[in-house]
Short mmCIF file of C-alpha atoms and ligand atoms in Angstrom, two decimals:
data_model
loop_
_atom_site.label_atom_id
_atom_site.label_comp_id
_atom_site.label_asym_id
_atom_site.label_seq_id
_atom_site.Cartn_x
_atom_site.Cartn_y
_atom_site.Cartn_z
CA UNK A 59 97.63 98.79 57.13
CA UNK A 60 96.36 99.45 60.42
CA UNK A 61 97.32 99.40 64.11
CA UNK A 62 96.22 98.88 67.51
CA UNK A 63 94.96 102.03 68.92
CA UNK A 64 95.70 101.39 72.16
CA UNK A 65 99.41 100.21 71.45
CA UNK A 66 99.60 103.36 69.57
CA UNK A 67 99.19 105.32 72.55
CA UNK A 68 101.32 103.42 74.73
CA UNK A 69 104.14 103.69 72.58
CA UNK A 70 103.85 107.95 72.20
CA UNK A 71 103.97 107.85 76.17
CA UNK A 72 106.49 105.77 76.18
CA UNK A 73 108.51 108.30 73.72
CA UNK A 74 107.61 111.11 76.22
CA UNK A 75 108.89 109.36 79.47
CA UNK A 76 112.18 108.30 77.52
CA UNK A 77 112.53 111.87 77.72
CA UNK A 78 111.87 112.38 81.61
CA UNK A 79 115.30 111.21 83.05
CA UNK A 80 113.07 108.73 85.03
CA UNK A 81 115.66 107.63 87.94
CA UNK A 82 115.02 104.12 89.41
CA UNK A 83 113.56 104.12 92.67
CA UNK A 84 111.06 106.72 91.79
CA UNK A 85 107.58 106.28 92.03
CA UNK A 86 105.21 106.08 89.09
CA UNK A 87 101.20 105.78 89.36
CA UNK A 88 99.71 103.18 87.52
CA UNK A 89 95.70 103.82 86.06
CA UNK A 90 93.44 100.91 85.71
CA UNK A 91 92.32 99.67 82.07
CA UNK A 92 92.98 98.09 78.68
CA UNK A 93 95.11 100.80 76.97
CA UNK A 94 97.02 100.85 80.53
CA UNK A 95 97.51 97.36 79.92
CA UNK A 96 99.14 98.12 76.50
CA UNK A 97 101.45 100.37 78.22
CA UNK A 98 102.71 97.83 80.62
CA UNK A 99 103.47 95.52 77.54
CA UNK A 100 105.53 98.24 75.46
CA UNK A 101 107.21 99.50 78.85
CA UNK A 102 107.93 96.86 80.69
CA UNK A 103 111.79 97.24 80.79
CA UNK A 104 111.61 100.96 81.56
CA UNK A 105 109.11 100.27 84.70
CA UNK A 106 111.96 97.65 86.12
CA UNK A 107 113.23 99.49 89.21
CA UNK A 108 110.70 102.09 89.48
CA UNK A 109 108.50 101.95 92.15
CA UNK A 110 104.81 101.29 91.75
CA UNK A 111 101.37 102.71 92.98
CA UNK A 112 98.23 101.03 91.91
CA UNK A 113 95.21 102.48 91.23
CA UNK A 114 92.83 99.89 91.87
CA UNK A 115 92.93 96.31 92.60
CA UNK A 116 92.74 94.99 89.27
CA UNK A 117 96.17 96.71 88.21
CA UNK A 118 97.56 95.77 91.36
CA UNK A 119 97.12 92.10 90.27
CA UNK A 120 97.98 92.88 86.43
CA UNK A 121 101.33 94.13 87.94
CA UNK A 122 101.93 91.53 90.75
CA UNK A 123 101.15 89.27 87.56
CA UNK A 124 104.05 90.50 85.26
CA UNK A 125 106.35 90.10 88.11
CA UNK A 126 106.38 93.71 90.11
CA UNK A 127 105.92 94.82 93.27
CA UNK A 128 103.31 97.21 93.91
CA UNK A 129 102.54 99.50 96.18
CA UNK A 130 98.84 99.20 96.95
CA UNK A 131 96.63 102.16 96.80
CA UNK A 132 97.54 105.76 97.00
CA UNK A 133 99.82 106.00 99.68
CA UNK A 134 102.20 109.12 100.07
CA UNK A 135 101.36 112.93 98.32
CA UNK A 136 104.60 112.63 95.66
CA UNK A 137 104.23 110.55 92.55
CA UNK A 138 106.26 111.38 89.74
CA UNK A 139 104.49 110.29 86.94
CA UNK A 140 100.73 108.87 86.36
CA UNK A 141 99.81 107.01 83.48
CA UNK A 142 96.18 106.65 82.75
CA UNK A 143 93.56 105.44 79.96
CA UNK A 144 90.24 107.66 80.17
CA UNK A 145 86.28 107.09 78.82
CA UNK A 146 85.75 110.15 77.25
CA UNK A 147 88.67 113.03 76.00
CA UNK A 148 88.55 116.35 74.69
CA UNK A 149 92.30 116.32 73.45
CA UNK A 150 92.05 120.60 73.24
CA UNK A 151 91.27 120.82 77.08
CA UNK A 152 92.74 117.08 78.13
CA UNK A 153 89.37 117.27 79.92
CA UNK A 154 88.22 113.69 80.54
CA UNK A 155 85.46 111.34 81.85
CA UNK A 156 86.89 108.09 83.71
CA UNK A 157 85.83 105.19 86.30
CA UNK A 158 84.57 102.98 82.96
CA UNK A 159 86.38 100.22 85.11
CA UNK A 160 84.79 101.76 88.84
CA UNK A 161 88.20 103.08 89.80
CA UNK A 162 87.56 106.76 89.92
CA UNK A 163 88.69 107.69 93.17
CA UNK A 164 92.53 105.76 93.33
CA UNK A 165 92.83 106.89 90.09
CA UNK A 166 92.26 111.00 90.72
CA UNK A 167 94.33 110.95 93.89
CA UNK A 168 96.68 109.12 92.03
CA UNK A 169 96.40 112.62 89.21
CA UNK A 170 96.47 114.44 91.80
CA UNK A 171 99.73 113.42 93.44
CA UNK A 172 101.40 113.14 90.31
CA UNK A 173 103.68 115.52 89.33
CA UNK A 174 103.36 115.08 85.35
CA UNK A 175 100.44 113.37 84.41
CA UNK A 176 100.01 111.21 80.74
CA UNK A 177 96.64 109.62 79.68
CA UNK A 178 96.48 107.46 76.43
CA UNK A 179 93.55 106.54 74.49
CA UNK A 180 92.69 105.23 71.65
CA UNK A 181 91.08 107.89 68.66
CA UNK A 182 87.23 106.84 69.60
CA UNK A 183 87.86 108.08 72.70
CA UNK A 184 88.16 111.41 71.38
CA UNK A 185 84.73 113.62 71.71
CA UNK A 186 83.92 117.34 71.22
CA UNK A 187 81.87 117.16 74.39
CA UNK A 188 82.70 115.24 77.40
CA UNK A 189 79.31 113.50 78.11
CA UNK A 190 78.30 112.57 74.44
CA UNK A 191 78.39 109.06 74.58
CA UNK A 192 79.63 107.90 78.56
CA UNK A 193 77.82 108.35 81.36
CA UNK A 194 79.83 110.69 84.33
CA UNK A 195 80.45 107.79 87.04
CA UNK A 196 80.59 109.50 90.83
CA UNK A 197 81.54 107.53 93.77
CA UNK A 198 78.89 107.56 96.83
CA UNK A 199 78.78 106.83 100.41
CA UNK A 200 76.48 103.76 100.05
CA UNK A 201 74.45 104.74 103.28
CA UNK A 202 73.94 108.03 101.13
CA UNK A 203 72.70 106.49 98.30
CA UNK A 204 68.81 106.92 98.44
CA UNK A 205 69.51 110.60 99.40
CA UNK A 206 71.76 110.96 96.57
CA UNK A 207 69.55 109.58 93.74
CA UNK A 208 66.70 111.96 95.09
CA UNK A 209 69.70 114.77 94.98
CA UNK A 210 70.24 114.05 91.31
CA UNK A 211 66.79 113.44 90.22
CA UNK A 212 65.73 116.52 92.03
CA UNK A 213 68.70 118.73 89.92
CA UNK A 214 67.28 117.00 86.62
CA UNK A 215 69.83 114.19 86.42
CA UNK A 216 69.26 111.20 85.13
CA UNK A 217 71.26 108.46 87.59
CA UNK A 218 71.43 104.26 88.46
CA UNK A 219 73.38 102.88 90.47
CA UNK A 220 75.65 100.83 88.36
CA UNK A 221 75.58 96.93 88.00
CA UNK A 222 77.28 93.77 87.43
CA UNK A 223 76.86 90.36 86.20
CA UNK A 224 77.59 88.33 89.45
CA UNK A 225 76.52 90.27 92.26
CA UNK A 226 72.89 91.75 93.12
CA UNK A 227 72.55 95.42 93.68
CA UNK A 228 74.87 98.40 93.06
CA UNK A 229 78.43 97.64 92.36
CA UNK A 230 80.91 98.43 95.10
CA UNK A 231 84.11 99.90 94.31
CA UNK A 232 87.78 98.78 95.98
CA UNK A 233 87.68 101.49 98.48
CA UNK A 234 84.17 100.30 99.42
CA UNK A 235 81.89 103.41 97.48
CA UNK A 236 79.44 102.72 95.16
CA UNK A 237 79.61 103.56 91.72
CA UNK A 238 76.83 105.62 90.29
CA UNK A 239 76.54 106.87 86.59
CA UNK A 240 74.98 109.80 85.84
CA UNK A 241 73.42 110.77 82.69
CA UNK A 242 74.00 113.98 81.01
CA UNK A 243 74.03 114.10 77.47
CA UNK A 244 76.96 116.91 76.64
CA UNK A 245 77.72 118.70 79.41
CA UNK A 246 78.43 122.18 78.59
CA UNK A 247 80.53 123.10 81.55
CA UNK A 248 82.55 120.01 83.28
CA UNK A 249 84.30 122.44 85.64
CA UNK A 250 81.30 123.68 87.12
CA UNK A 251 79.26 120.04 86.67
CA UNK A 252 81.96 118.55 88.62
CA UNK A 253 81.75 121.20 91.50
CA UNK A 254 77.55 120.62 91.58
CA UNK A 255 78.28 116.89 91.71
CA UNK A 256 80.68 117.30 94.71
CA UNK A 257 78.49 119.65 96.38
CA UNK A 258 75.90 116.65 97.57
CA UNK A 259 76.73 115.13 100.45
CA UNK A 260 77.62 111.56 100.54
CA UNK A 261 79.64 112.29 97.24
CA UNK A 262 83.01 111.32 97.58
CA UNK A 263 84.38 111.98 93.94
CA UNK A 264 83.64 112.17 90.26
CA UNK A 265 84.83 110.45 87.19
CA UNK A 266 85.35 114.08 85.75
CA UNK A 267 88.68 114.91 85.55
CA UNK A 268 89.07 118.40 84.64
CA UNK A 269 92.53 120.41 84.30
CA UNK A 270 94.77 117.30 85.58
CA UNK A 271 96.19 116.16 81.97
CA UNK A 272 99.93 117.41 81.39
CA UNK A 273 99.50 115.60 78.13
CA UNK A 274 97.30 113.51 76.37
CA UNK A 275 98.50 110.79 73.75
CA UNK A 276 95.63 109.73 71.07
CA UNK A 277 96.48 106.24 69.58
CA UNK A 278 95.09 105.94 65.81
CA UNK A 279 94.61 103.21 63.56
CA UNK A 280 96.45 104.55 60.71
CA UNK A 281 99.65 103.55 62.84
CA UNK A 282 100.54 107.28 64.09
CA UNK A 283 99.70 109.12 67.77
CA UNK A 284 98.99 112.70 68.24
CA UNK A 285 100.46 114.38 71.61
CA UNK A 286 98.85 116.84 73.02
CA UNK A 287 100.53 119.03 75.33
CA UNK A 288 98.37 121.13 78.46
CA UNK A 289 98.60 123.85 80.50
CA UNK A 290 97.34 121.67 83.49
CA UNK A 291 95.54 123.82 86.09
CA UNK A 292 94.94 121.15 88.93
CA UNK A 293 98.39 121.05 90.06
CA UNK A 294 100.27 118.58 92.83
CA UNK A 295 100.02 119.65 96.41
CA UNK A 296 103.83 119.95 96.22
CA UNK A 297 104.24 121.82 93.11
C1 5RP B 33 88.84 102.84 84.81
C2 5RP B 33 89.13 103.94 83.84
C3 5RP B 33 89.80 103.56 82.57
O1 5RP B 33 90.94 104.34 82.40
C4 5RP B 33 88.84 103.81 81.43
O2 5RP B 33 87.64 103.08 81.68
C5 5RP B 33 89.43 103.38 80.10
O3 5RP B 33 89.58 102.00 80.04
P1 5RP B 33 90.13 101.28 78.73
O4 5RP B 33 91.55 101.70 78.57
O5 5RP B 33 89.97 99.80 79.04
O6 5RP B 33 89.27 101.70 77.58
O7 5RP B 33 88.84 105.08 84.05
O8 5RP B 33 88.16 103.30 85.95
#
């Protein structure tokens, strides 16, 4: 027999947030994605009277579609739980690469506000090295964007401007960036990539998240999920 990956790893974060004491009225971050969609379907009951932040437009209409009110876009520095799919996991470091779906940005203040933070994935999202087989997305300042290409191509990166059926020239993301995937084969050092990234101008964030999983759930298709707790380093502003 096997299962749905993705349902998999909804249902070991729902297990874990059983365990929270989750009061109604509190507010819980929503990522952006497939697997996130999953979740919604095995926790729907337990989401009814919590309040809801969006990460991006497209969950805020996948929840406005299944009947909840959302609160759109990042708006206050206390969440109390984020749940989030990601591109690229190392399950030993929770280190990740996300913005598959251009949402990068709501989706790491969202992390970042969080005060426990669960992403879910299915196993071939699982890598030794983040970079193996996604590129690292980054969102730009568009009037920065011919200065940033020449940044990255001048640092040895390999970088376009990503695209979409339906619209000519570089996507543009919901808070009006635009999306950029770099290159880089396996990176070696996230931590510091991410922190070179950031250092151009005209970059306003990267899909690497690094140090922001509390846990990561892997969803596998012999009908079992692995949880993997962290020591998460990037902590809340609060905490
Ligand atoms: C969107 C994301 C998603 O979490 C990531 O792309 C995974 O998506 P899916 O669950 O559909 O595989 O980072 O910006």
């Amino acid at each position: 027999m096997s299962c749905d990956t993705k349902e998999m790893a909804a249902l070991g974060a729902l297990e874990i947030i059983k365990g929270l004491d989750l009061r109604d009225g509190e507010l819980v971050g929503i990522g952006t994605g497939s697997t996130v969609r999953a979740f919604l379907d095995v926790a729907h009951e337990l989401l009814k009277g919590k309040r809801l932040m969006s990460s991006s437009n497209s969950t805020a209409l996948e929840l406005s579609g299944r009947g909840f009110d959302v609160i759109y876009y990042p708006s206050t520095s206390y969440v109390r739980l984020y749940v989030d799919g990601a591109d690229e996991v190392v399950p030993a470091t929770g280190d990740m690469i996300k913005g598959g779906g251009g949402a990068l940005l709501g989706e790491k203040i969202l992390a970042f506000a969080s005060a426990l933070n669960i992403f879910i994935v299915s196993e071939d999202k699982v890598v030794e090295r983040l970079g193996s087989r996604s590129p690292v997305p980054i969102e730009v300042l568009p009037e920065a964007l011919p200065f940033i290409m020449e940044s990255l191509k001048a640092m040895g990166l390999k970088a376009s401007p990503r695209t979409s059926a339906g619209k000519m020239g570089p996507v543009i993301s919901d808070w009006r960036g635009v999306i950029v995937d770099v290159f880089t084969g396996p990176i070696g050092d996230p931590r510091r990539l991410n922190e070179s990234l950031k250092s151009i101008p005209g970059v306003i964030e990267t899909g690497l998240f690094v140090g922001l999983a509390d846990y990561v759930v892997v969803g596998r298709r012999s009908c079992t999920y692995d949880v993997y707790r962290l020591r998460r380093v990037v902590k809340a502003p609060y905490l």
